Amino acid sequence: MKKWCKAALFLLPLLLFVGVVNWYVDSYAYLRVTYDEIADKMTNMSQNVVGLEESDYNDRNLVLACLNAQKEAKEVVVIGSSRVFTFEHTLFDTDSFYNAGLSEATIYDLWAVTGILAANGRLPEKMVIGVDAFLFNAAHNNDRWKELESYVQYMDNETGRNTGGGTGVGEESGGDGNGAEVFGEGAEASGKDVEGRPNTGRHYGKWLSLDYFRYNITCLPEGKRFDVFYTEDWETELYTKHYDGSVSYQQELREVAEEDVVAMTGQAMEEQVVYRMTDYREIDAESMEMFISLLDYLQSQDVEVILYLPPYSPMLYDYIESEDSFRITLEVETKIKEIAFEKKAALYGSYDPEGSGLQMSDLYDVYHVKTEKTPDTFFPADITD
């Protein structure tokens, strides 16, 4: 008995220390602050969130939590990469709006976000899809979409892709190994069951997880922890996620000097790098097939599809036109115009910045257009050529 008491006296302080560190640092937002709580503040209290970038947040978990927290379908939903992040509800003259753009998005992310909306029974009246040329470059796909893999599988089932030699992903989707099979706190709002639904609420098992502790303890010396605060301000000094899903970048980016953007672009050209466009020899057939299937599915559900081609800067576009290794960008635009014409879908923008009058001073960096210039990039494209 004495041995057990001594062991307990020894272990209790250690367990308490593990629990306190895991709660305090909570690097993945499992315990102290959860994505469901953030989503509730954004969705139900119209609060904007600051501190996400500094906390290295998982934007796919946040999008899932926000879409699950919504009580009704939106009039307009935007999906795409970070190049649509600055699309705000004011651009579309409606408060019934959500920007579900994701960083480093692939075609699987577009598939997954649509799956979340469909499974929840909340497909919008209009879906705006940012169509980056790199969506069809399989050489630069990433695995971040696997956070939402169960919704990719859901869409495969909805569209019949899993019976016709499609992606084949998620056949035994068991989540991410961190409690993904448990429903999040906002999941009960969903309409249809989705096997392996990620948990965006609390992961109680992480309180005393030694693996989680080992990672969290490495964050302490740098003062890193998951921590956010809420504001009604639309812009702050830091990266701000708006309640409508759009983003205001940090002040240093909003006030970046034109010569710095020119220098960054010049360096990219010198290094012969265009984001996710290297090793791009042909349009990936499966990615294009998924894109077309996505449009077909949305239109079959009476969703109005609006396609958007985000423009490059004049300096970068001239470089793309002049380099054989990047001219596939022009082929992608031609293909998207053909698809828009065939599907009778609205098409706005162009990779060519000429139509929007975009200047180097209108960018935060090499690829992202400043918020105040976004409306001017949203111009009708000619799809009759």
Short mmCIF file of C-alpha atoms in Angstrom, two decimals:
data_model
loop_
_atom_site.label_atom_id
_atom_site.label_comp_id
_atom_site.label_asym_id
_atom_site.label_seq_id
_atom_site.Cartn_x
_atom_site.Cartn_y
_atom_site.Cartn_z
CA MET A 1 0.00 0.00 0.00
CA LYS A 2 2.84 2.36 0.88
CA LYS A 3 4.45 1.68 -2.50
CA TRP A 4 1.23 2.65 -4.25
CA CYS A 5 0.98 5.84 -2.22
CA LYS A 6 4.57 6.76 -3.01
CA ALA A 7 4.00 6.05 -6.71
CA ALA A 8 0.86 8.19 -6.69
CA LEU A 9 2.65 11.05 -4.92
CA PHE A 10 5.40 10.85 -7.54
CA LEU A 11 3.13 10.57 -10.56
CA LEU A 12 0.46 13.13 -9.67
CA PRO A 13 2.73 16.18 -9.97
CA LEU A 14 4.07 14.86 -13.30
CA LEU A 15 0.58 14.30 -14.65
CA LEU A 16 -0.46 17.72 -13.40
CA PHE A 17 2.53 19.29 -15.15
CA VAL A 18 1.69 17.47 -18.42
CA GLY A 19 -1.94 18.58 -18.21
CA VAL A 20 -1.07 22.20 -17.45
CA VAL A 21 1.44 22.46 -20.33
CA ASN A 22 -0.97 20.83 -22.77
CA TRP A 23 -3.76 23.18 -21.71
CA TYR A 24 -1.62 26.33 -21.68
CA VAL A 25 0.18 25.83 -25.01
CA ASP A 26 -2.57 23.81 -26.76
CA SER A 27 -0.76 24.20 -30.07
CA TYR A 28 -3.47 22.44 -32.13
CA ALA A 29 -6.52 24.02 -30.41
CA TYR A 30 -7.68 20.80 -28.78
CA LEU A 31 -8.32 21.95 -25.20
CA ARG A 32 -8.30 25.61 -24.17
CA VAL A 33 -9.55 27.16 -27.41
CA THR A 34 -11.31 25.03 -30.01
CA TYR A 35 -12.25 25.68 -33.61
CA ASP A 36 -15.90 25.21 -32.67
CA GLU A 37 -15.60 28.05 -30.14
CA ILE A 38 -13.93 30.33 -32.69
CA ALA A 39 -16.60 29.44 -35.25
CA ASP A 40 -19.34 30.28 -32.76
CA LYS A 41 -17.84 33.74 -32.19
CA MET A 42 -17.54 34.34 -35.93
CA THR A 43 -20.88 32.89 -37.00
CA ASN A 44 -23.24 33.79 -34.18
CA MET A 45 -21.63 36.96 -32.80
CA SER A 46 -20.15 38.46 -36.00
CA GLN A 47 -16.73 38.71 -34.36
CA ASN A 48 -13.49 38.96 -36.34
CA VAL A 49 -10.53 36.87 -35.15
CA VAL A 50 -6.95 38.01 -34.58
CA GLY A 51 -4.00 35.78 -33.68
CA LEU A 52 -4.70 32.83 -35.95
CA GLU A 53 -1.60 33.26 -38.11
CA GLU A 54 0.60 33.67 -35.04
CA SER A 55 -0.92 30.46 -33.68
CA ASP A 56 -0.21 28.47 -36.87
CA TYR A 57 -3.88 27.58 -37.14
CA ASN A 58 -5.40 24.85 -39.29
CA ASP A 59 -7.60 26.75 -41.73
CA ARG A 60 -9.33 23.57 -42.91
CA ASN A 61 -10.51 22.79 -39.38
CA LEU A 62 -11.74 26.36 -39.00
CA VAL A 63 -13.64 26.31 -42.29
CA LEU A 64 -15.25 23.02 -41.30
CA ALA A 65 -16.26 24.38 -37.90
CA CYS A 66 -17.68 27.58 -39.42
CA LEU A 67 -19.67 25.76 -42.08
CA ASN A 68 -21.05 23.38 -39.44
CA ALA A 69 -22.02 26.32 -37.23
CA GLN A 70 -24.08 28.03 -39.92
CA LYS A 71 -27.82 27.62 -39.45
CA GLU A 72 -28.91 28.13 -43.06
CA ALA A 73 -27.58 28.13 -46.60
CA LYS A 74 -25.79 31.25 -47.80
CA GLU A 75 -26.69 33.17 -50.91
CA VAL A 76 -23.03 33.25 -52.00
CA VAL A 77 -20.09 31.03 -51.06
CA VAL A 78 -16.56 31.54 -52.39
CA ILE A 79 -14.10 28.65 -52.67
CA GLY A 80 -10.54 28.60 -53.95
CA SER A 81 -6.99 29.33 -52.83
CA SER A 82 -5.61 32.24 -50.80
CA ARG A 83 -5.94 34.34 -53.95
CA VAL A 84 -9.66 34.74 -53.16
CA PHE A 85 -9.13 35.47 -49.44
CA THR A 86 -9.91 39.19 -49.83
CA PHE A 87 -13.36 38.61 -51.36
CA GLU A 88 -15.73 40.17 -48.80
CA HIS A 89 -19.51 40.18 -48.54
CA THR A 90 -19.61 43.81 -49.69
CA LEU A 91 -18.25 42.77 -53.10
CA PHE A 92 -21.44 40.78 -53.70
CA ASP A 93 -23.79 43.23 -51.96
CA THR A 94 -25.14 40.64 -49.54
CA ASP A 95 -24.67 39.69 -45.90
CA SER A 96 -25.62 36.10 -46.75
CA PHE A 97 -22.07 35.23 -47.73
CA TYR A 98 -19.12 33.08 -46.69
CA ASN A 99 -15.58 32.92 -48.03
CA ALA A 100 -14.40 29.32 -47.69
CA GLY A 101 -11.06 29.86 -49.43
CA LEU A 102 -8.17 27.69 -48.21
CA SER A 103 -4.43 28.23 -48.29
CA GLU A 104 -2.52 26.08 -50.80
CA ALA A 105 -5.84 24.76 -52.10
CA THR A 106 -5.96 21.82 -54.49
CA ILE A 107 -8.86 20.44 -56.52
CA TYR A 108 -9.48 18.05 -53.60
CA ASP A 109 -10.04 21.02 -51.27
CA LEU A 110 -12.71 22.41 -53.61
CA TRP A 111 -14.26 18.95 -53.68
CA ALA A 112 -14.14 18.71 -49.86
CA VAL A 113 -15.65 22.14 -49.10
CA THR A 114 -18.49 21.39 -51.51
CA GLY A 115 -18.92 18.08 -49.69
CA ILE A 116 -19.27 19.84 -46.32
CA LEU A 117 -21.95 22.15 -47.70
CA ALA A 118 -23.78 19.30 -49.42
CA ALA A 119 -23.67 17.00 -46.39
CA ASN A 120 -25.04 19.83 -44.23
CA GLY A 121 -27.82 20.49 -46.74
CA ARG A 122 -26.55 24.07 -47.17
CA LEU A 123 -25.38 24.43 -50.74
CA PRO A 124 -25.57 28.14 -51.64
CA GLU A 125 -27.58 29.84 -54.35
CA LYS A 126 -24.30 30.90 -56.00
CA MET A 127 -20.85 29.37 -55.80
CA VAL A 128 -17.86 31.51 -56.82
CA ILE A 129 -14.88 29.29 -57.67
CA GLY A 130 -11.38 30.73 -57.89
CA VAL A 131 -9.76 28.76 -60.71
CA ASP A 132 -5.99 28.95 -60.37
CA ALA A 133 -3.96 27.39 -63.16
CA PHE A 134 -2.07 25.28 -60.62
CA LEU A 135 -5.25 23.38 -59.70
CA PHE A 136 -4.49 21.16 -62.68
CA ASN A 137 -0.79 20.63 -61.95
CA ALA A 138 -0.58 17.26 -60.19
CA ALA A 139 3.17 17.75 -59.70
CA HIS A 140 2.42 20.34 -57.02
CA ASN A 141 -0.54 18.84 -55.18
CA ASN A 142 -0.19 18.65 -51.41
CA ASP A 143 -1.83 16.51 -48.73
CA ARG A 144 -3.43 19.26 -46.63
CA TRP A 145 -6.83 18.33 -48.10
CA LYS A 146 -6.63 15.03 -46.20
CA GLU A 147 -7.76 16.93 -43.10
CA LEU A 148 -11.14 16.89 -44.88
CA GLU A 149 -10.73 13.53 -46.59
CA SER A 150 -14.06 12.19 -45.32
CA TYR A 151 -15.83 14.94 -47.30
CA VAL A 152 -13.85 14.12 -50.43
CA GLN A 153 -15.11 10.56 -50.04
CA TYR A 154 -18.62 11.89 -49.46
CA MET A 155 -18.47 13.74 -52.76
CA ASP A 156 -17.06 10.67 -54.48
CA ASN A 157 -20.12 8.77 -53.28
CA GLU A 158 -22.52 11.56 -54.26
CA THR A 159 -21.16 11.82 -57.78
CA GLY A 160 -20.39 8.14 -58.32
CA ARG A 161 -16.66 8.73 -58.75
CA ASN A 162 -15.78 5.92 -56.34
CA THR A 163 -17.45 3.42 -58.65
CA GLY A 164 -15.86 4.66 -61.81
CA GLY A 165 -12.15 4.63 -61.10
CA GLY A 166 -12.07 8.02 -59.42
CA THR A 167 -9.88 9.10 -56.50
CA GLY A 168 -10.55 6.00 -54.44
CA VAL A 169 -9.62 7.95 -51.30
CA GLY A 170 -11.19 7.50 -47.94
CA GLU A 171 -12.55 4.00 -48.42
CA GLU A 172 -11.60 3.34 -44.83
CA SER A 173 -11.41 6.94 -43.76
CA GLY A 174 -10.53 6.85 -40.11
CA GLY A 175 -9.55 10.47 -39.64
CA ASP A 176 -6.20 11.89 -38.64
CA GLY A 177 -5.43 9.73 -35.64
CA ASN A 178 -6.33 12.57 -33.29
CA GLY A 179 -9.93 11.73 -32.53
CA ALA A 180 -11.24 12.47 -36.02
CA GLU A 181 -13.88 9.78 -35.75
CA VAL A 182 -15.58 11.71 -32.94
CA PHE A 183 -18.11 14.34 -33.98
CA GLY A 184 -17.17 17.93 -33.18
CA GLU A 185 -19.42 20.11 -31.08
CA GLY A 186 -20.86 21.76 -34.18
CA ALA A 187 -21.34 18.54 -36.10
CA GLU A 188 -24.90 17.91 -34.96
CA ALA A 189 -26.00 20.67 -37.34
CA SER A 190 -25.05 18.48 -40.29
CA GLY A 191 -27.78 16.86 -42.31
CA LYS A 192 -26.23 13.66 -43.65
CA ASP A 193 -23.85 11.35 -41.84
CA VAL A 194 -20.23 11.48 -42.93
CA GLU A 195 -18.03 8.62 -41.84
CA GLY A 196 -14.82 9.74 -40.16
CA ARG A 197 -16.01 13.30 -39.61
CA PRO A 198 -13.14 15.39 -38.16
CA ASN A 199 -13.52 16.65 -34.61
CA THR A 200 -13.26 20.42 -34.38
CA GLY A 201 -14.27 20.49 -30.71
CA ARG A 202 -12.39 19.37 -27.61
CA HIS A 203 -10.11 16.33 -27.67
CA TYR A 204 -10.26 15.36 -24.00
CA GLY A 205 -7.70 12.61 -24.49
CA LYS A 206 -5.09 15.28 -25.20
CA TRP A 207 -5.05 16.51 -21.60
CA LEU A 208 -2.55 13.84 -20.57
CA SER A 209 -1.18 12.90 -24.01
CA LEU A 210 2.59 12.50 -23.80
CA ASP A 211 2.95 12.94 -27.57
CA TYR A 212 1.05 16.23 -27.39
CA PHE A 213 3.12 17.23 -24.36
CA ARG A 214 6.39 16.55 -26.18
CA TYR A 215 5.39 18.91 -28.97
CA ASN A 216 3.91 21.57 -26.71
CA ILE A 217 6.98 21.66 -24.50
CA THR A 218 9.13 22.58 -27.52
CA CYS A 219 6.91 25.63 -28.09
CA LEU A 220 7.42 27.05 -24.60
CA PRO A 221 10.96 28.49 -25.08
CA GLU A 222 9.69 30.48 -28.09
CA GLY A 223 6.58 31.62 -26.26
CA LYS A 224 4.38 29.96 -28.89
CA ARG A 225 0.86 28.93 -27.94
CA PHE A 226 -2.56 28.87 -29.56
CA ASP A 227 -4.15 32.15 -28.59
CA VAL A 228 -6.68 34.39 -30.32
CA PHE A 229 -8.77 37.42 -29.50
CA TYR A 230 -11.90 38.87 -31.05
CA THR A 231 -12.68 42.31 -32.40
CA GLU A 232 -15.30 44.23 -34.35
CA ASP A 233 -12.51 46.06 -36.22
CA TRP A 234 -12.28 45.05 -39.87
CA GLU A 235 -8.54 45.75 -40.03
CA THR A 236 -5.89 45.50 -37.32
CA GLU A 237 -2.12 45.51 -37.22
CA LEU A 238 -2.22 41.72 -37.51
CA TYR A 239 -3.72 39.15 -39.89
CA THR A 240 -7.48 39.29 -39.29
CA LYS A 241 -10.01 36.61 -40.19
CA HIS A 242 -13.43 38.18 -40.71
CA TYR A 243 -16.70 36.67 -39.61
CA ASP A 244 -17.64 36.30 -43.29
CA GLY A 245 -14.54 34.14 -43.88
CA SER A 246 -12.57 36.81 -45.77
CA VAL A 247 -9.19 38.10 -44.64
CA SER A 248 -7.50 41.43 -43.95
CA TYR A 249 -3.75 41.04 -44.13
CA GLN A 250 -1.42 42.50 -41.54
CA GLN A 251 -0.60 46.20 -41.70
CA GLU A 252 2.96 45.68 -42.94
CA LEU A 253 1.58 43.90 -46.01
CA ARG A 254 -1.18 46.43 -46.57
CA GLU A 255 1.43 49.18 -46.59
CA VAL A 256 4.11 47.32 -48.57
CA ALA A 257 6.09 49.54 -50.96
CA GLU A 258 5.69 48.96 -54.69
CA GLU A 259 9.47 48.61 -55.12
CA ASP A 260 9.45 45.74 -52.61
CA VAL A 261 6.78 43.88 -54.62
CA VAL A 262 8.81 44.49 -57.79
CA ALA A 263 11.92 43.14 -56.06
CA MET A 264 10.09 40.02 -54.83
CA THR A 265 8.71 39.40 -58.31
CA GLY A 266 12.12 39.92 -59.88
CA GLN A 267 13.64 37.38 -57.50
CA ALA A 268 10.97 34.82 -58.40
CA MET A 269 11.69 35.37 -62.08
CA GLU A 270 15.44 35.13 -61.52
CA GLU A 271 14.93 31.83 -59.71
CA GLN A 272 12.56 30.73 -62.51
CA VAL A 273 9.79 29.99 -60.05
CA VAL A 274 6.09 30.68 -60.46
CA TYR A 275 4.11 29.40 -57.49
CA ARG A 276 3.08 25.74 -58.05
CA MET A 277 3.62 26.10 -61.79
CA THR A 278 7.00 24.39 -62.16
CA ASP A 279 7.22 20.88 -63.67
CA TYR A 280 3.91 21.59 -65.38
CA ARG A 281 3.99 19.87 -68.76
CA GLU A 282 0.31 19.14 -69.31
CA ILE A 283 -3.08 19.67 -67.73
CA ASP A 284 -3.68 16.79 -65.34
CA ALA A 285 -6.59 14.78 -66.73
CA GLU A 286 -7.95 13.60 -63.37
CA SER A 287 -7.87 17.08 -61.83
CA MET A 288 -9.71 18.51 -64.83
CA GLU A 289 -12.24 15.68 -64.74
CA MET A 290 -12.88 16.41 -61.04
CA PHE A 291 -13.32 20.10 -61.82
CA ILE A 292 -15.87 19.39 -64.54
CA SER A 293 -17.66 16.89 -62.27
CA LEU A 294 -17.80 19.56 -59.57
CA LEU A 295 -19.49 22.00 -61.95
CA ASP A 296 -21.92 19.32 -63.14
CA TYR A 297 -22.80 18.41 -59.56
CA LEU A 298 -23.38 22.00 -58.48
CA GLN A 299 -25.53 22.78 -61.49
CA SER A 300 -27.54 19.59 -60.91
CA GLN A 301 -28.27 20.97 -57.43
CA ASP A 302 -29.48 24.29 -58.92
CA VAL A 303 -26.41 26.17 -57.73
CA GLU A 304 -25.39 29.05 -60.00
CA VAL A 305 -21.70 28.59 -60.78
CA ILE A 306 -19.45 31.63 -61.21
CA LEU A 307 -15.85 31.01 -62.23
CA TYR A 308 -13.08 33.47 -61.46
CA LEU A 309 -9.58 33.59 -62.96
CA PRO A 310 -7.34 35.56 -60.56
CA PRO A 311 -4.96 37.85 -62.48
CA TYR A 312 -1.19 37.84 -62.18
CA SER A 313 0.71 41.11 -61.96
CA PRO A 314 1.81 42.72 -65.27
CA MET A 315 5.44 41.94 -64.54
CA LEU A 316 4.85 38.28 -63.73
CA TYR A 317 2.37 37.72 -66.55
CA ASP A 318 4.84 39.07 -69.12
CA TYR A 319 7.35 36.58 -67.75
CA ILE A 320 4.82 33.71 -67.95
CA GLU A 321 4.07 34.58 -71.57
CA SER A 322 7.77 34.67 -72.44
CA GLU A 323 8.76 31.34 -70.87
CA ASP A 324 7.79 28.09 -72.60
CA SER A 325 7.78 26.23 -69.27
CA PHE A 326 4.97 28.46 -67.94
CA ARG A 327 2.90 29.08 -71.07
CA ILE A 328 0.62 26.23 -70.03
CA THR A 329 -1.05 28.96 -67.96
CA LEU A 330 -2.51 30.29 -71.22
CA GLU A 331 -3.70 26.79 -72.16
CA VAL A 332 -5.51 26.48 -68.83
CA GLU A 333 -7.30 29.80 -69.37
CA THR A 334 -8.39 28.72 -72.85
CA LYS A 335 -9.67 25.42 -71.44
CA ILE A 336 -11.61 27.13 -68.64
CA LYS A 337 -13.21 29.50 -71.17
CA GLU A 338 -14.31 26.48 -73.23
CA ILE A 339 -15.79 24.81 -70.16
CA ALA A 340 -17.58 27.99 -69.06
CA PHE A 341 -19.10 28.34 -72.54
CA GLU A 342 -20.16 24.69 -72.61
CA LYS A 343 -21.65 24.76 -69.10
CA LYS A 344 -23.19 28.22 -69.55
CA ALA A 345 -21.36 29.32 -66.40
CA ALA A 346 -20.41 32.94 -65.77
CA LEU A 347 -16.68 33.61 -66.06
CA TYR A 348 -14.90 36.61 -64.59
CA GLY A 349 -11.31 37.78 -64.58
CA SER A 350 -8.28 36.59 -66.49
CA TYR A 351 -4.74 35.53 -65.66
CA ASP A 352 -3.80 38.42 -67.94
CA PRO A 353 -4.04 41.60 -65.81
CA GLU A 354 -4.69 43.92 -68.78
CA GLY A 355 -8.46 43.81 -68.50
CA SER A 356 -8.43 44.76 -64.81
CA GLY A 357 -5.81 47.47 -65.14
CA LEU A 358 -3.85 45.80 -62.36
CA GLN A 359 -0.57 47.52 -61.44
CA MET A 360 2.37 46.41 -59.30
CA SER A 361 1.20 48.83 -56.62
CA ASP A 362 -2.05 46.84 -56.33
CA LEU A 363 -0.41 43.77 -54.79
CA TYR A 364 0.58 42.71 -51.27
CA ASP A 365 3.26 40.43 -52.64
CA VAL A 366 3.99 38.46 -55.83
CA TYR A 367 0.52 36.88 -56.09
CA HIS A 368 -2.07 38.51 -53.82
CA VAL A 369 -4.16 41.50 -54.85
CA LYS A 370 -4.96 44.20 -52.30
CA THR A 371 -8.51 44.28 -50.96
CA GLU A 372 -9.36 47.69 -52.39
CA LYS A 373 -8.39 46.48 -55.88
CA THR A 374 -10.34 43.20 -55.70
CA PRO A 375 -13.62 44.57 -57.16
CA ASP A 376 -11.75 45.80 -60.23
CA THR A 377 -10.36 42.33 -60.92
CA PHE A 378 -13.90 40.94 -61.02
CA PHE A 379 -14.75 41.81 -64.61
CA PRO A 380 -16.60 39.62 -67.17
CA ALA A 381 -14.39 37.47 -69.35
CA ASP A 382 -15.10 36.91 -73.04
CA ILE A 383 -15.95 33.21 -73.38
CA THR A 384 -17.07 33.40 -77.01
CA ASP A 385 -13.54 33.46 -78.45
#
